[in-house]
Short mmCIF file of C-alpha atoms in Angstrom, two decimals:
data_model
loop_
_atom_site.label_atom_id
_atom_site.label_comp_id
_atom_site.label_asym_id
_atom_site.label_seq_id
_atom_site.Cartn_x
_atom_site.Cartn_y
_atom_site.Cartn_z
CA MET A 145 -119.64 -84.41 -153.03
CA SER A 146 -118.33 -80.86 -152.95
CA VAL A 147 -115.78 -79.16 -155.16
CA ILE A 148 -113.55 -77.08 -152.88
CA VAL A 149 -111.06 -74.52 -154.17
CA ILE A 150 -108.20 -73.61 -151.85
CA GLU A 151 -105.97 -70.67 -152.70
CA PHE A 152 -103.46 -68.26 -151.26
CA ILE A 153 -104.75 -64.87 -152.42
CA THR A 154 -103.84 -61.20 -152.06
CA LEU A 155 -106.26 -58.45 -151.09
CA ASP A 156 -106.52 -57.49 -154.76
CA GLY A 157 -107.38 -61.04 -155.83
CA ILE A 158 -104.00 -62.20 -157.18
CA VAL A 159 -103.21 -65.91 -156.79
CA SER A 160 -100.16 -66.28 -159.02
CA ASP A 161 -96.74 -67.24 -157.65
CA PRO A 162 -97.37 -67.11 -153.89
CA ASP A 163 -94.21 -69.12 -153.16
CA GLY A 164 -91.87 -67.51 -155.68
CA SER A 165 -91.32 -70.72 -157.68
CA GLY A 166 -92.57 -68.96 -160.83
CA ASN A 167 -89.77 -66.40 -160.56
CA THR A 168 -92.12 -63.50 -161.21
CA PRO A 169 -91.07 -60.03 -160.01
CA THR A 170 -93.67 -60.11 -157.19
CA GLY A 171 -93.44 -63.85 -156.45
CA GLY A 172 -93.10 -65.22 -152.94
CA TRP A 173 -95.62 -62.81 -151.44
CA ALA A 174 -97.32 -65.42 -149.20
CA PHE A 175 -94.06 -66.56 -147.64
CA ARG A 176 -92.98 -63.05 -146.67
CA HIS A 177 -95.23 -63.39 -143.62
CA GLY A 178 -93.33 -66.29 -142.11
CA PRO A 179 -93.77 -70.06 -142.21
CA GLU A 180 -96.39 -70.17 -139.44
CA THR A 181 -98.88 -68.44 -141.76
CA VAL A 182 -98.67 -71.16 -144.42
CA ALA A 183 -97.67 -74.31 -142.50
CA GLY A 184 -99.97 -77.22 -141.69
CA ASP A 185 -103.67 -77.58 -142.45
CA LYS A 186 -104.44 -73.86 -142.68
CA PHE A 187 -107.37 -74.57 -144.99
CA ARG A 188 -109.10 -76.84 -142.47
CA LEU A 189 -109.33 -79.71 -144.92
CA GLY A 190 -109.61 -82.37 -142.20
CA SER A 191 -111.62 -85.36 -143.33
CA ALA A 192 -111.81 -84.07 -146.91
CA LEU A 193 -108.21 -85.25 -147.27
CA ASP A 194 -109.13 -88.64 -145.85
CA ASP A 195 -112.26 -89.22 -147.92
CA GLY A 196 -111.82 -87.08 -151.03
CA VAL A 197 -109.38 -86.51 -153.86
CA MET A 198 -107.06 -83.68 -154.77
CA LEU A 199 -107.28 -82.25 -158.26
CA LEU A 200 -104.17 -80.51 -159.56
CA GLY A 201 -103.06 -79.00 -162.83
CA ARG A 202 -99.73 -80.03 -164.30
CA THR A 203 -97.70 -77.07 -162.98
CA THR A 204 -99.00 -77.33 -159.42
CA TRP A 205 -98.60 -81.12 -159.42
CA GLN A 206 -94.99 -80.84 -160.62
CA LEU A 207 -94.19 -78.32 -157.87
CA PHE A 208 -95.93 -80.33 -155.15
CA SER A 209 -94.37 -83.62 -156.30
CA ARG A 210 -90.96 -82.14 -155.53
CA LEU A 211 -92.02 -80.82 -152.10
CA TRP A 212 -94.47 -83.15 -150.36
CA PRO A 213 -93.01 -86.67 -150.75
CA GLY A 214 -89.94 -85.77 -148.67
CA ARG A 215 -91.92 -84.45 -145.72
CA ASP A 216 -92.99 -86.66 -142.81
CA ASP A 217 -95.12 -84.55 -140.44
CA PRO A 218 -98.78 -85.62 -139.90
CA PHE A 219 -100.25 -83.13 -142.40
CA SER A 220 -97.70 -84.12 -145.05
CA ALA A 221 -98.56 -87.78 -144.48
CA ARG A 222 -102.20 -86.96 -145.29
CA MET A 223 -101.20 -84.96 -148.37
CA ASN A 224 -99.06 -87.85 -149.59
CA ALA A 225 -101.79 -90.44 -148.92
CA VAL A 226 -104.73 -88.67 -150.59
CA PRO A 227 -105.58 -89.81 -154.13
CA LYS A 228 -104.48 -87.17 -156.62
CA LEU A 229 -105.98 -86.50 -160.05
CA VAL A 230 -103.75 -84.58 -162.45
CA ALA A 231 -105.29 -82.53 -165.27
CA SER A 232 -102.68 -82.56 -168.01
CA ARG A 233 -102.45 -83.37 -171.69
CA ALA A 234 -98.63 -83.39 -171.62
CA LEU A 235 -97.77 -85.21 -168.40
CA THR A 236 -97.78 -89.01 -168.50
CA ASP A 237 -95.48 -90.13 -165.68
CA VAL A 238 -96.85 -89.18 -162.25
CA SER A 239 -94.93 -91.78 -160.26
CA ALA A 240 -92.93 -89.08 -158.42
CA TRP A 241 -95.81 -88.53 -155.97
CA ALA A 242 -97.71 -91.50 -154.58
CA ASN A 243 -101.38 -91.99 -155.38
CA SER A 244 -101.31 -89.73 -158.44
CA GLN A 245 -102.98 -90.45 -161.75
CA VAL A 246 -103.49 -88.41 -164.90
CA ILE A 247 -107.15 -87.81 -165.75
CA ASP A 248 -108.17 -89.95 -168.68
CA GLY A 249 -110.59 -87.89 -170.74
CA ASP A 250 -112.50 -84.72 -170.00
CA LEU A 251 -111.79 -82.73 -166.81
CA VAL A 252 -115.43 -81.81 -166.16
CA ASP A 253 -116.60 -85.39 -166.64
CA ALA A 254 -113.89 -86.64 -164.27
CA VAL A 255 -115.01 -84.21 -161.57
CA LYS A 256 -118.66 -85.13 -162.01
CA ARG A 257 -117.79 -88.84 -161.58
CA GLU A 258 -116.18 -88.32 -158.17
CA ARG A 259 -118.18 -89.47 -155.13
CA GLY A 260 -116.14 -87.70 -152.43
CA ASP A 261 -114.97 -84.11 -152.08
CA VAL A 262 -112.72 -82.75 -154.82
CA ILE A 263 -110.06 -80.38 -153.47
CA ILE A 264 -108.37 -78.11 -155.99
CA THR A 265 -105.15 -76.49 -154.85
CA GLY A 266 -103.71 -73.66 -156.92
CA SER A 267 -104.19 -74.90 -160.49
CA LEU A 268 -105.85 -71.74 -161.78
CA SER A 269 -106.66 -73.10 -165.26
CA VAL A 270 -108.48 -76.04 -163.65
CA VAL A 271 -110.37 -73.70 -161.30
CA HIS A 272 -111.39 -71.43 -164.18
CA ALA A 273 -112.60 -74.40 -166.26
CA LEU A 274 -114.77 -75.62 -163.38
CA MET A 275 -116.02 -72.08 -162.64
CA ALA A 276 -117.21 -71.85 -166.23
CA GLU A 277 -119.29 -75.00 -165.65
CA ASP A 278 -120.63 -73.73 -162.28
CA LEU A 279 -119.09 -76.70 -160.45
CA ILE A 280 -117.39 -74.89 -157.54
CA ASP A 281 -119.22 -75.38 -154.24
CA GLU A 282 -116.79 -73.71 -151.84
CA TYR A 283 -113.80 -71.39 -151.82
CA ARG A 284 -111.33 -71.49 -148.93
CA LEU A 285 -109.15 -68.45 -149.33
CA LEU A 286 -106.13 -67.59 -147.21
CA THR A 287 -106.02 -63.85 -147.82
CA PHE A 288 -102.74 -62.04 -147.26
CA PRO A 289 -102.44 -58.31 -146.47
CA THR A 290 -100.67 -57.67 -149.75
CA ILE A 291 -101.62 -55.72 -152.86
CA LEU A 292 -99.67 -56.60 -155.99
CA GLY A 293 -101.57 -54.81 -158.72
CA THR A 294 -100.54 -57.39 -161.29
CA GLY A 295 -100.76 -61.13 -161.75
CA ASP A 296 -103.35 -63.82 -162.37
CA ARG A 297 -106.65 -63.30 -160.59
CA LEU A 298 -108.84 -65.97 -159.08
CA PHE A 299 -111.95 -64.18 -160.36
CA PRO A 300 -111.02 -62.72 -163.76
CA ALA A 301 -112.76 -59.77 -165.36
CA GLY A 302 -115.52 -61.05 -167.60
CA GLY A 303 -115.76 -64.35 -165.73
CA PRO A 304 -119.07 -65.90 -164.73
CA PRO A 305 -120.90 -64.41 -161.75
CA ALA A 306 -120.84 -66.29 -158.44
CA TYR A 307 -123.19 -65.62 -155.55
CA LEU A 308 -121.55 -66.70 -152.32
CA GLU A 309 -122.04 -66.47 -148.59
CA CYS A 310 -119.34 -66.31 -145.95
CA LEU A 311 -119.35 -69.58 -143.99
CA SER A 312 -116.52 -68.63 -141.62
CA ALA A 313 -113.53 -66.34 -141.20
CA GLU A 314 -110.61 -66.51 -138.80
CA GLN A 315 -107.17 -65.03 -138.45
CA ALA A 316 -104.34 -67.38 -139.47
CA GLY A 317 -101.06 -65.70 -138.61
CA ALA A 318 -100.74 -62.61 -140.78
CA ALA A 319 -103.53 -63.81 -143.10
CA VAL A 320 -107.26 -64.47 -142.82
CA LEU A 321 -108.84 -67.80 -143.73
CA ALA A 322 -112.32 -67.26 -145.11
CA ARG A 323 -114.66 -69.97 -146.34
CA TYR A 324 -117.28 -69.04 -148.93
CA GLY A 325 -120.03 -71.34 -150.15
CA ARG A 326 -122.82 -71.05 -152.66
CA ALA A 327 -125.51 -68.63 -151.54
CA ALA A 328 -129.06 -69.90 -151.34
CA ARG A 329 -130.75 -69.32 -154.65
#
């Protein structure tokens, strides 16, 4: 089992509002580079979607539950079929997106119970909670040639240290997909 974080990220480490749905002044930065940069399985999830689970916070789940169910391309079919765990204390009805369930109990315990890969998309509060417990095995970052100067950062100041190694890097349209895993200790 691996815990895999996937994020759209700017050169200065900002991950907030890449699609503009948050209506922030700098929102929509990832989509300014055209749909080919963000479409399909850019994060090379492959079999992780077939054998693992997605873990989403409430805000990301609510956004995705409005977008993915209406799509019918092969990647969307995989996104709709994968089991989805939702970390939320407020959300109770997750019937809008098939195969979703709210985590019953503690987030960290729920992740530790999983047998397959756990894929976290967006969901910065979830990512930060698992970072604090040293549970992240891999980061797959689609880095855009954009500097915002403000916004929520994937790796916040004062956060725990992480020692990583680059597993791969490739151009993906205007962005670069880089995979980072735990460095040998």
